[in-house]
CSV table of C-alpha atoms in Angstrom, one decimal:
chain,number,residue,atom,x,y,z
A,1,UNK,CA,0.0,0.0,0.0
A,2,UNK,CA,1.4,3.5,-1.1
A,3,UNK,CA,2.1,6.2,1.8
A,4,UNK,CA,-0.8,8.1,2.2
A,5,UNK,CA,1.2,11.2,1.5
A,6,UNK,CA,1.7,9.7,-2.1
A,7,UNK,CA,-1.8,8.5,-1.9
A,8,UNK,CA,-2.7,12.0,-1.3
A,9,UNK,CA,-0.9,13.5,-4.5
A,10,UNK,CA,-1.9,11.1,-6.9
A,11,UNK,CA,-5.9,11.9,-5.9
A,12,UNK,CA,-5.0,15.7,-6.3
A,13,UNK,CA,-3.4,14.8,-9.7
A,14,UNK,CA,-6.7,12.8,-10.3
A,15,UNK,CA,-9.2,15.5,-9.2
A,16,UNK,CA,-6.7,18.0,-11.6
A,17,UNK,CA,-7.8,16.0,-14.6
A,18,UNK,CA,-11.1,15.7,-13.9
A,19,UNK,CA,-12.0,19.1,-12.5
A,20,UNK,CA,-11.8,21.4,-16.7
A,21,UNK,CA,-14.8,18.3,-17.6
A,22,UNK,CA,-17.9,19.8,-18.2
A,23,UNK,CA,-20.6,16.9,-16.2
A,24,UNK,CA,-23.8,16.6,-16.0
A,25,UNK,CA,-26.5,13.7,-15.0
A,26,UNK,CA,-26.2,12.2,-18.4
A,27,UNK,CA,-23.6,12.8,-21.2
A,28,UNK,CA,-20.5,12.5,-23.2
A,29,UNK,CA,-18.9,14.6,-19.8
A,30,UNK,CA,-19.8,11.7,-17.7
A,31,UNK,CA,-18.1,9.1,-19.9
A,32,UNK,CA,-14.8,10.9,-20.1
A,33,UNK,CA,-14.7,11.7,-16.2
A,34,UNK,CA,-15.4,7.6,-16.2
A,35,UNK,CA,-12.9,6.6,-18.8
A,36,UNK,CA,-10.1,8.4,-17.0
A,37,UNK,CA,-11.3,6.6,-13.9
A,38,UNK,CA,-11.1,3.7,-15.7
A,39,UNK,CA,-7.6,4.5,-15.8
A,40,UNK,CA,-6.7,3.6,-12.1
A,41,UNK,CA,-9.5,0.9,-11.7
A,42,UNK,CA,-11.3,-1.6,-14.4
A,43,UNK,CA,-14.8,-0.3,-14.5
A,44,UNK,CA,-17.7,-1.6,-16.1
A,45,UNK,CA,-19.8,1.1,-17.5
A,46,UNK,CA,-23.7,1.1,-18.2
A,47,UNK,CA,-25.9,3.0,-20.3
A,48,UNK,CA,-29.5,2.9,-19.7
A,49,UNK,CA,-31.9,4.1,-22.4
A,50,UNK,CA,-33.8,7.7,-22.3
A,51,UNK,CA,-37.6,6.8,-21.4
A,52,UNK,CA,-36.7,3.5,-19.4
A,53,UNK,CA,-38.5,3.7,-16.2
A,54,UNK,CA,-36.4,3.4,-13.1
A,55,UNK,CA,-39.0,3.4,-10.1
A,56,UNK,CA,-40.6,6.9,-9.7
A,57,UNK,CA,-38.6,8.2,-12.5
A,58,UNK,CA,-37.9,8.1,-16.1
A,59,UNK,CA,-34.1,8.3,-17.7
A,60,UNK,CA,-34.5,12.0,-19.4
A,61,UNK,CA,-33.1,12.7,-22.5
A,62,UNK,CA,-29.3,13.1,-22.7
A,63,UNK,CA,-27.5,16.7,-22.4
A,64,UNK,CA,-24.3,17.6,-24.8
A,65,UNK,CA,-22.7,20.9,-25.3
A,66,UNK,CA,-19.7,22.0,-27.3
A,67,UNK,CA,-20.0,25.7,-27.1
A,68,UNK,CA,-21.4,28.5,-25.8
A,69,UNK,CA,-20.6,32.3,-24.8
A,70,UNK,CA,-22.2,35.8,-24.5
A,71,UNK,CA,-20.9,38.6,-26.8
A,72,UNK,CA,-20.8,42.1,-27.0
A,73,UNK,CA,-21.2,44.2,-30.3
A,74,UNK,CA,-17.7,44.3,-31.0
A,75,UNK,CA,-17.8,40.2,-30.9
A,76,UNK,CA,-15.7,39.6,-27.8
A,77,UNK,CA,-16.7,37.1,-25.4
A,78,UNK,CA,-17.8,38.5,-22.1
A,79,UNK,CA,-18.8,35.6,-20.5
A,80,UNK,CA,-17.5,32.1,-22.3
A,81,UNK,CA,-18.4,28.3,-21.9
A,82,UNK,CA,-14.6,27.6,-23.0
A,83,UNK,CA,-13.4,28.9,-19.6
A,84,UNK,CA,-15.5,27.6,-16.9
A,85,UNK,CA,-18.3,24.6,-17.5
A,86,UNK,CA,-20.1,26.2,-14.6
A,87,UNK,CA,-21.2,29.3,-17.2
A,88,UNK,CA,-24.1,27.7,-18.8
A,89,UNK,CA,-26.4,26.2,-16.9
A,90,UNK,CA,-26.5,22.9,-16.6
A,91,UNK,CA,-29.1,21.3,-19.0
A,92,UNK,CA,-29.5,24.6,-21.2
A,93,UNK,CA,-31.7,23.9,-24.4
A,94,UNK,CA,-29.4,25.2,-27.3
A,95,UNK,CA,-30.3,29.0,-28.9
A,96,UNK,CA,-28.8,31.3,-30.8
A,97,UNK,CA,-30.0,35.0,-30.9
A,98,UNK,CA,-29.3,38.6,-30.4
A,99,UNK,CA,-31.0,40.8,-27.8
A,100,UNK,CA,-30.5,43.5,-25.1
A,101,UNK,CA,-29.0,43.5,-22.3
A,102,UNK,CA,-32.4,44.1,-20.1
A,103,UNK,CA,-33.6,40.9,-21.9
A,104,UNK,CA,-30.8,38.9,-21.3
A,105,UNK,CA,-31.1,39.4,-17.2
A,106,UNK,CA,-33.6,37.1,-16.8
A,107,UNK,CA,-31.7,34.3,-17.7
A,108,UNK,CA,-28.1,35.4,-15.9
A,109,UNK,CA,-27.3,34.0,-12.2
A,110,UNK,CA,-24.9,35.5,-10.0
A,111,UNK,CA,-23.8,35.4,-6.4
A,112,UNK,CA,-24.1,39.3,-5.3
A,113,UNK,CA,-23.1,38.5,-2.0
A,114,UNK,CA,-19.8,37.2,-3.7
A,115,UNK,CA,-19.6,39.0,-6.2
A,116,UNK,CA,-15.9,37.3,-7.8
A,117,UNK,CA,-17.7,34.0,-8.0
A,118,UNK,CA,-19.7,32.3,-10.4
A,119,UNK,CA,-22.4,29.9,-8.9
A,120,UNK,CA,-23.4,26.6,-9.9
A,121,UNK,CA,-27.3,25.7,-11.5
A,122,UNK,CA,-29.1,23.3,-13.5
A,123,UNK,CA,-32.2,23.2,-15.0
A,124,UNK,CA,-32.5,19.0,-15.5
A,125,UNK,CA,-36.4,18.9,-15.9
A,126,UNK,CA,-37.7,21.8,-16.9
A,127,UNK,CA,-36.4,23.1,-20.6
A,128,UNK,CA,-34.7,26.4,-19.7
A,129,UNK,CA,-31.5,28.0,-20.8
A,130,UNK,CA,-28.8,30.8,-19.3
A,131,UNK,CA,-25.7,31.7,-18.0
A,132,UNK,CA,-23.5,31.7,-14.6
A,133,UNK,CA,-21.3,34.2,-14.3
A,134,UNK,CA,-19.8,36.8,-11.6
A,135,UNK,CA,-22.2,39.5,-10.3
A,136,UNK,CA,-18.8,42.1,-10.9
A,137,UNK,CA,-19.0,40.7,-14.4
A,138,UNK,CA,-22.4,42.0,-15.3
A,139,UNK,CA,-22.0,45.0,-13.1
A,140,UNK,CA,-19.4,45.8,-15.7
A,141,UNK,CA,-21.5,45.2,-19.1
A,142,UNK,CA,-23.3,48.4,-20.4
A,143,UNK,CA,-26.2,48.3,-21.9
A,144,UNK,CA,-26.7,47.4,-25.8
A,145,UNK,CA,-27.1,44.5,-28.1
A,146,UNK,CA,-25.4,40.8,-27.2
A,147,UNK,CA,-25.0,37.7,-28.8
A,148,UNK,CA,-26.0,34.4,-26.9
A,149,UNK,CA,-25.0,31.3,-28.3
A,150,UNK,CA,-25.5,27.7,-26.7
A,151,UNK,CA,-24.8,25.2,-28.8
A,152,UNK,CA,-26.3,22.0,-27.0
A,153,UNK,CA,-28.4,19.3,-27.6
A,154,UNK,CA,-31.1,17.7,-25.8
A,155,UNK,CA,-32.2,14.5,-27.2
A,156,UNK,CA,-32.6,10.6,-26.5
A,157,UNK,CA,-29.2,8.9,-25.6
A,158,UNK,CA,-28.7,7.2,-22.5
A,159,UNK,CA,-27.8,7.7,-18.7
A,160,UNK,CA,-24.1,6.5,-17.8
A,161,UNK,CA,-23.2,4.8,-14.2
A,162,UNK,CA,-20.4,2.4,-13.6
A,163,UNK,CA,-19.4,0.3,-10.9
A,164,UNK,CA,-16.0,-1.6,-10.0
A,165,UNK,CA,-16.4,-4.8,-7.6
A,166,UNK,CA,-13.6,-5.9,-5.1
A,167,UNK,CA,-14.3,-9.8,-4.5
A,168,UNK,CA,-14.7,-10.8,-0.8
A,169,UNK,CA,-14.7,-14.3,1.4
A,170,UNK,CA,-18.2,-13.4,0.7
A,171,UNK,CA,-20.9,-12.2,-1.4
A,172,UNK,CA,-22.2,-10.0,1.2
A,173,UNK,CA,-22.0,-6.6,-0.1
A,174,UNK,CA,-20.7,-3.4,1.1
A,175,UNK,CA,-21.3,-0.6,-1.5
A,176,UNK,CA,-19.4,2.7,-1.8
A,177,UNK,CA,-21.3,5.4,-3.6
A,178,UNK,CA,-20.1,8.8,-5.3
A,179,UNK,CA,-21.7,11.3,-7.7
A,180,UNK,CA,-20.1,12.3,-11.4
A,181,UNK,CA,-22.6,15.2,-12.3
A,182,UNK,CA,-20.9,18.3,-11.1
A,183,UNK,CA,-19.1,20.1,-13.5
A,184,UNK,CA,-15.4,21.7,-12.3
A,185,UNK,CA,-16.4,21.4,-8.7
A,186,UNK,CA,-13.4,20.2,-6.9
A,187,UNK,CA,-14.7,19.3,-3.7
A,188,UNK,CA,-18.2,18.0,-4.6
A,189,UNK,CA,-17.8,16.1,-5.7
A,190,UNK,CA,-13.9,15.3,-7.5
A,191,UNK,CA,-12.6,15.2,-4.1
A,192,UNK,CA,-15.3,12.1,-3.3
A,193,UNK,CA,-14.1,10.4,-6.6
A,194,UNK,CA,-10.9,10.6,-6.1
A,195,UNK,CA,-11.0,8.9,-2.6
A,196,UNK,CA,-13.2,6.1,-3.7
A,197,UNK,CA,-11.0,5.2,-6.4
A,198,UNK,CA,-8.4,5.0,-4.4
A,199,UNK,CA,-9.9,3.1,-1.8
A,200,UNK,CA,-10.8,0.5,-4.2
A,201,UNK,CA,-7.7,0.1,-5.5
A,202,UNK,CA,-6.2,0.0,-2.0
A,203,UNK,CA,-8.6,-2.8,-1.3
A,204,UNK,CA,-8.1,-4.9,-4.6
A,205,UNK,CA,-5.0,-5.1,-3.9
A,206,UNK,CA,-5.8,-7.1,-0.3
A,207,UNK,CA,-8.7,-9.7,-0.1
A,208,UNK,CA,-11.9,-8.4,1.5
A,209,UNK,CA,-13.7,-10.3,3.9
A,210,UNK,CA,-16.7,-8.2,2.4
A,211,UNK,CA,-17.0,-7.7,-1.3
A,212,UNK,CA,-16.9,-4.3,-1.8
A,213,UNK,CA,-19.2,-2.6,-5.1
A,214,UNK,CA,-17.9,1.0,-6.4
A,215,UNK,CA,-20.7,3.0,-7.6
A,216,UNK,CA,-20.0,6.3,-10.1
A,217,UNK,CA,-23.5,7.3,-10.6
A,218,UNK,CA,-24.6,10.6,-11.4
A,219,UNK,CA,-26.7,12.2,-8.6
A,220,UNK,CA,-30.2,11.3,-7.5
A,221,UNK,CA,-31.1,9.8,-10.7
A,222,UNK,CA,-28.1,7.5,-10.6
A,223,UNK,CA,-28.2,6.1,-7.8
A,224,UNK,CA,-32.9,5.8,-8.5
A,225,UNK,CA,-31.2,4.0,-11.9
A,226,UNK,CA,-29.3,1.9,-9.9
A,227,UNK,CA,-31.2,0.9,-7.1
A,228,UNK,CA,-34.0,0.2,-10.0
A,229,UNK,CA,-31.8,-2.1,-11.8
A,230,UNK,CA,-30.4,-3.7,-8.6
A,231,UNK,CA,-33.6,-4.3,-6.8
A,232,UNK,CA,-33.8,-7.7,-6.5
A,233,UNK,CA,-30.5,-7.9,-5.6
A,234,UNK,CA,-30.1,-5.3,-2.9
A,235,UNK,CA,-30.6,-7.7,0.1
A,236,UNK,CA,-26.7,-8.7,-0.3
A,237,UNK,CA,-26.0,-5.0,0.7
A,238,UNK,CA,-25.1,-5.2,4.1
A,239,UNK,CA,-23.6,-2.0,4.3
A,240,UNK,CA,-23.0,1.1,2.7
A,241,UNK,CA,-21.2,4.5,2.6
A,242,UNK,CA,-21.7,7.7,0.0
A,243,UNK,CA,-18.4,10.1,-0.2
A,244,UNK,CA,-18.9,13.5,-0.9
A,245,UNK,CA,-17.5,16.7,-0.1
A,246,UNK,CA,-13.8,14.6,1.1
A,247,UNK,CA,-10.9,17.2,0.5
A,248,UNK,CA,-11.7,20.3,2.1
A,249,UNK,CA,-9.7,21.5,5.2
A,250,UNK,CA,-12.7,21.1,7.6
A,251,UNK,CA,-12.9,18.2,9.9
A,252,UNK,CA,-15.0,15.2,8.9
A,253,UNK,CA,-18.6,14.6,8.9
A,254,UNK,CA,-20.8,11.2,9.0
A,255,UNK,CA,-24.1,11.3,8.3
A,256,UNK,CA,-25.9,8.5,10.2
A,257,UNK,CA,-28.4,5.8,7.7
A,258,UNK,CA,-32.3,6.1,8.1
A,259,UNK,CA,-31.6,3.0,10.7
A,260,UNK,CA,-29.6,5.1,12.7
A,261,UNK,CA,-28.0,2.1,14.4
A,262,UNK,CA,-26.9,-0.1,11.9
A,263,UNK,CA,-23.3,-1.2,11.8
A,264,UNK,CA,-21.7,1.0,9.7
A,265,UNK,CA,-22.8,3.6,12.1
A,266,UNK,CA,-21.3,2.3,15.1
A,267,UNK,CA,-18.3,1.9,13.3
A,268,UNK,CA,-17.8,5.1,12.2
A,269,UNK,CA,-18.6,6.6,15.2
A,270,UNK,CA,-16.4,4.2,17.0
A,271,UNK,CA,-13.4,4.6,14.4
A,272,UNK,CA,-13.6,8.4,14.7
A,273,UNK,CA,-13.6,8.6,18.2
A,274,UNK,CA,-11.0,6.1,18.9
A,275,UNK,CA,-8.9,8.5,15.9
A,276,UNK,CA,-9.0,11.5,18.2
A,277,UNK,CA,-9.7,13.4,15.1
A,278,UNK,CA,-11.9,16.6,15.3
A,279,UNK,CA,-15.1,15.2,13.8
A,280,UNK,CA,-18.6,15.2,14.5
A,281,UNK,CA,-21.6,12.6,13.7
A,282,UNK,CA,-25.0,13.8,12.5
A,283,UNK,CA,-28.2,12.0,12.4
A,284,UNK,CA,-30.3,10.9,9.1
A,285,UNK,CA,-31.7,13.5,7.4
A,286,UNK,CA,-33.6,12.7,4.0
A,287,UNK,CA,-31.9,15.5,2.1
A,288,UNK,CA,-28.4,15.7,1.3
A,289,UNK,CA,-26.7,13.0,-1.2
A,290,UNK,CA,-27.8,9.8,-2.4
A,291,UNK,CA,-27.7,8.1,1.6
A,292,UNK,CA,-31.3,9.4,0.9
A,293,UNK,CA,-32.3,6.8,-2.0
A,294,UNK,CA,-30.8,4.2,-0.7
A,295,UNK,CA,-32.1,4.7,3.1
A,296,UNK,CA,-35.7,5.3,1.1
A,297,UNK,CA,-38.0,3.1,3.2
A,298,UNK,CA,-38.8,0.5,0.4
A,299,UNK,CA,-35.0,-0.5,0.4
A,300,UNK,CA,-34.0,1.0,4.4
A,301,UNK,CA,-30.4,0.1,3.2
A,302,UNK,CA,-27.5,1.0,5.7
A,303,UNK,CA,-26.1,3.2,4.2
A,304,UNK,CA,-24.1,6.6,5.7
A,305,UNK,CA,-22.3,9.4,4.2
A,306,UNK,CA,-19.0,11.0,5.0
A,307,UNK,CA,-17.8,14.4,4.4
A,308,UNK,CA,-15.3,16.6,5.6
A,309,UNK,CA,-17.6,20.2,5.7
A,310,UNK,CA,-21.0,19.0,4.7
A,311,UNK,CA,-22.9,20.0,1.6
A,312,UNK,CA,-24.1,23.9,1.8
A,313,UNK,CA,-21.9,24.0,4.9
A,314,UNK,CA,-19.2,26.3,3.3
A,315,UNK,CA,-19.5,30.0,1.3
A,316,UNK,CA,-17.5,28.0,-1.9
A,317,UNK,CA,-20.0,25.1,-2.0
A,318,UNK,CA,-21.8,25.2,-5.3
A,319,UNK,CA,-19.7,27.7,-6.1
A,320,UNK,CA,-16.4,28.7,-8.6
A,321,UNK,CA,-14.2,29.3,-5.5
A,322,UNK,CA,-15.1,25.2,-5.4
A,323,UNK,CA,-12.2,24.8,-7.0
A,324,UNK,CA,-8.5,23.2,-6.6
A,325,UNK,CA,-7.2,25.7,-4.0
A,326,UNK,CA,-10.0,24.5,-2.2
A,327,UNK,CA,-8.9,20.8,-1.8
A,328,UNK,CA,-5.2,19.6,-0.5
A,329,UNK,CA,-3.6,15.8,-0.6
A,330,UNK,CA,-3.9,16.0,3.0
A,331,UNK,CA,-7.4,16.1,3.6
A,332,UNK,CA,-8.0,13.3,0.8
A,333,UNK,CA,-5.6,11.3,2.4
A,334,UNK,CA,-7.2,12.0,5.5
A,335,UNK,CA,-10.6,11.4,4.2
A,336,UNK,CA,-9.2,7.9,2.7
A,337,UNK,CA,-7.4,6.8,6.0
A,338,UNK,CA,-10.7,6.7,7.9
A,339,UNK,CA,-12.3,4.7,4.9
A,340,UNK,CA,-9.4,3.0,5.4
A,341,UNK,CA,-9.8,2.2,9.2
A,342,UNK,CA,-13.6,2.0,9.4
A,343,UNK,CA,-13.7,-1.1,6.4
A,344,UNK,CA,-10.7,-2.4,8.5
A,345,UNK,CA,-13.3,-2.7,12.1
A,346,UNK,CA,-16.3,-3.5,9.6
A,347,UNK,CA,-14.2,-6.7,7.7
A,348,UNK,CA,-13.2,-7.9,11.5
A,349,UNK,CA,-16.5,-7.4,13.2
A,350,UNK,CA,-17.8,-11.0,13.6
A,351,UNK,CA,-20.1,-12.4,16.2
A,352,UNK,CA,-18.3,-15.8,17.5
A,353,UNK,CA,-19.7,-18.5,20.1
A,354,UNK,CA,-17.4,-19.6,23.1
A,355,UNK,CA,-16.8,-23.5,22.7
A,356,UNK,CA,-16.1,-23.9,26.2
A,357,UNK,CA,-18.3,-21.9,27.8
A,358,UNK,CA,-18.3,-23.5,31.2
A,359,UNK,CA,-15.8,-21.7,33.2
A,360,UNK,CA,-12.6,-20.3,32.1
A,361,UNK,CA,-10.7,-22.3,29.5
A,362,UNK,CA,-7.2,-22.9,30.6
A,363,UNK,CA,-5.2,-20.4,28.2
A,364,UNK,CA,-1.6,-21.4,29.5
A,365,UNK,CA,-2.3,-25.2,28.4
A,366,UNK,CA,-2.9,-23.9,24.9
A,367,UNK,CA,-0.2,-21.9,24.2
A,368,UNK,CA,-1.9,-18.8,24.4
A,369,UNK,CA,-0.2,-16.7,27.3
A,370,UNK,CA,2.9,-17.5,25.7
A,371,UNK,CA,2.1,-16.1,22.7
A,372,UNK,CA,2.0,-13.0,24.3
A,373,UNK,CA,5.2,-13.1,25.4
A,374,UNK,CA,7.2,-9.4,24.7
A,375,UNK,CA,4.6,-7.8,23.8
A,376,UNK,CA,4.0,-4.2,24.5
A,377,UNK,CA,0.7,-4.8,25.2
A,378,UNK,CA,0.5,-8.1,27.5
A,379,UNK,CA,-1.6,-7.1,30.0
A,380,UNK,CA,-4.3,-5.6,27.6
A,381,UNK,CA,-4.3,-9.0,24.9
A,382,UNK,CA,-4.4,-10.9,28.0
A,383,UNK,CA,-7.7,-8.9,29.2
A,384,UNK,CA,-8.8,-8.8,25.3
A,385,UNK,CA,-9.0,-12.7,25.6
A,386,UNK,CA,-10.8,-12.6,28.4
A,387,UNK,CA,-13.3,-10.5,27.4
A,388,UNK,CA,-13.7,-12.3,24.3
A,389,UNK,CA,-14.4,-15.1,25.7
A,390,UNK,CA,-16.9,-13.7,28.1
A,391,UNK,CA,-19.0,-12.0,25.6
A,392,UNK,CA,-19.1,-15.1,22.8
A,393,UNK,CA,-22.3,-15.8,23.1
A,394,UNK,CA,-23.4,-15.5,19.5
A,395,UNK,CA,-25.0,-11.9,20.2
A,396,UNK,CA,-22.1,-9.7,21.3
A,397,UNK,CA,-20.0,-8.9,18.2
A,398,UNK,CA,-16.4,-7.8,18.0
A,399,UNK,CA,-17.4,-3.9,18.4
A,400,UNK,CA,-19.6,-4.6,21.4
A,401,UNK,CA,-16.5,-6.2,23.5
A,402,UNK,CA,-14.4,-3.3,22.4
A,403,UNK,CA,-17.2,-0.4,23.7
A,404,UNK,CA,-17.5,-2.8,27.0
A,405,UNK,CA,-14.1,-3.2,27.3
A,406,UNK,CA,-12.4,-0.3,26.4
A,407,UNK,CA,-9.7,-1.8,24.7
A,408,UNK,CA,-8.8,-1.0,21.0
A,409,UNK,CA,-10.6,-2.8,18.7
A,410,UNK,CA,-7.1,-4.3,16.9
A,411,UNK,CA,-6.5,-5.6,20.2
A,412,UNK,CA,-9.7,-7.4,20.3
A,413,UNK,CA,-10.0,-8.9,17.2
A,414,UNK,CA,-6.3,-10.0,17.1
A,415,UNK,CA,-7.6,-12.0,20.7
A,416,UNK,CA,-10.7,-13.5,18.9
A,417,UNK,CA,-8.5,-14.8,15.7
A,418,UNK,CA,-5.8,-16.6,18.5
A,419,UNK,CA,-9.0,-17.8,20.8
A,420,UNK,CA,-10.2,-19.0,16.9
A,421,UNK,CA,-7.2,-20.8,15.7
A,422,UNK,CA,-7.4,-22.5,19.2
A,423,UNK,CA,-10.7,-24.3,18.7
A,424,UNK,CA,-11.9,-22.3,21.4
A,425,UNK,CA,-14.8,-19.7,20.0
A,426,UNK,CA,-15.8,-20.3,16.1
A,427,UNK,CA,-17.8,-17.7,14.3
């Protein structure tokens, strides 16, 4: 496994080729952001028809642009699709025309409160065009005649998602979810693409008690798309987590499933506490990313979301100043190390059954005191085994000795794999 500090680079490197794409739910944007993914991990890409019916919701029609720009009378470019993706908004029906400035307002969106920045919109399901730009942008242009070109389509094609599977002992499922719709927004969600990538090549490279499915859907109608085309299926997920918002220099953030105790939320309240990092844990709400369709009552999947800042929880969110002075290595790294440490606990955290539950098993005639010796730690993998054995009753998982214990969770579960190799608890 690479330093994290490499780690780090090469996901900054990643979000760096990513971030100039121009994405939206559906388009040739999405398949480029997923064939350089495809780079670092094997991926294998979908396309679902415009019209097909994916629960609630229909695929819409598929959004392309090549062009597109506002011009003055002398023909220079005062606002230009060629510089930032986040000028046009998102879904714009093409048009070409000229008009006048007082015209034109209606269909310009700016940020006056920050007036440098140009803000983020979309217009998926309601046929609308326009522009994003900076509020000191406009307040420059004097009135007259402009040119507005978009030069877009909107017509049937397909919706893109793509997943990458690490094999486990098992074919119980955790999934790990991120968005590819947001055009040159480095935090939300690059940052979140960059970490799950490299997560699942971290992991491929190890074998996974789990097996551990990458989703690269594009928002809300993704993840509808895939839980649509997944639904018989689904009751292998055992667990789930959705990245978003992971490079950012604020501290991290999970989001608790609809459940609100299922085991990926002890874990990741356990692995951030026992990190000492500043962090906080928040309960289920059902808005924010995709937790929300796959926590969706029909499927009550459990499935969290971690952050660093949460969405709308920071001025640059949805914003140009969302951009790649607003993400470090560090904080990916960061953000990946918990992943990281959390699928470590969650891989480990089995519920085992004391074979000799009638009194205390003699340890010292197995061997097992004396494999302790020189240890650092004696005293507490003595206690671990103890505890272990106390609490093997078929109910108390891994996790549930460590909270009653107090000692590390490594410590435990390296206990329970000796008291296993013993013959004395089996899972």
């Amino acid at each position: 496994m690479a330093p994290m500090t490499d780690a780090g680079e090469e996901m900054y490197e990643l979000v760096e080729r990513l971030y100039p794409l121009c994405r939206s739910i559906t388009g040739d944007g999405v398949r480029a952001t997923l064939d350089i993914v495809g780079e670092y991990i094997p991926l294998q890409t979908y396309e679902v028809p415009t019209g097909t019916q994916v629960l609630d919701w229909t695929v819409p029609q598929e959004w392309n642009i090549r062009d597109a720009y506002i011009a003055d009378s002398d023909g220079n470019r005062v606002v230009d699709f060629a510089e930032s993706s986040l000028h046009v908004l998102g879904y714009s029906v093409p048009v070409s025309a000229t008009m006048p400035l007082a015209e034109l307002r209606a269909h310009l969106h700016t940020l006056p409160e920050h007036p440098g920045w140009v803000p983020y919109r979309t217009s998926y399901y309601k046929p609308e065009w326009g522009f994003c730009l900076a509020q000191e942008t406009l307040d420059a242009l004097p009135d007259g005649e402009y040119e507005v070109h978009i030069d877009s389509t909107l017509a049937d094609g397909h919706l893109t998602y793509a997943e990458y599977v690490v094999p486990g002992e098992v074919p119980d499922e955790v999934i790990v979810s991120c968005h590819v719709c947001h055009p040159s927004l480095a935090n939300d969600n690059l940052a979140g693409i960059a970490v799950a990538t490299f997560l699942a090549r971290e992991l491929a490279q190890e074998t996974p008690y789990y097996t551990y499915r990458f989703i690269y859907a594009p928002g809300t109608i993704g993840a509808i798309t895939w839980l649509a085309r997944n639904a018989e299926r689904v009751d292998r997920v055992k667990h789930g987590l959705v990245l978003a918002c992971a490079g950012d220099s604020g501290s991290l953030t999970y989001k608790r499933s609809r459940r609100g105790n299922a085991e990926i939320d002890r874990v990741m309240g356990h692995v951030l506490a026992a990190s000492e990092r500043p962090h906080q844990v928040n309960e289920f709400t059902p808005y924010g990313y995709d937790e929300r369709q796959y926590c969706s009552p029909g499927f009550n999947l459990g499935v969290g979301s971690l952050s660093r800042t949460t969405y709308g929880g920071y001025p640059e969110y949805h914003t140009s100043a969302d951009n790649l002075d607003f993400v470090s290595p560090k904080a990916m790294a960061d953000t990946l190390a918990v992943c990281r440490e959390a699928f470590g606990v969650l891989d480990r955290n089995r519920r085992y059954l004391n074979l000799s539950p009638y009194g205390e098993p003699q340890l010292g005639r197995r061997g097992l005191y004396d494999a302790l010796g020189g240890r650092s730690d004696t005293k507490q993998a003595q206690m671990a085994m103890l505890w272990v054995l106390s609490l093997s009753d078929g109910e108390h998982s891994l996790l549930d000795v460590t909270e009653r214990s107090g000692l590390p969770f490594d410590t435990v579960a390296t206990a329970a794999d000796a008291l296993h190799g013993a013959g004395l608890i089996k899972a």
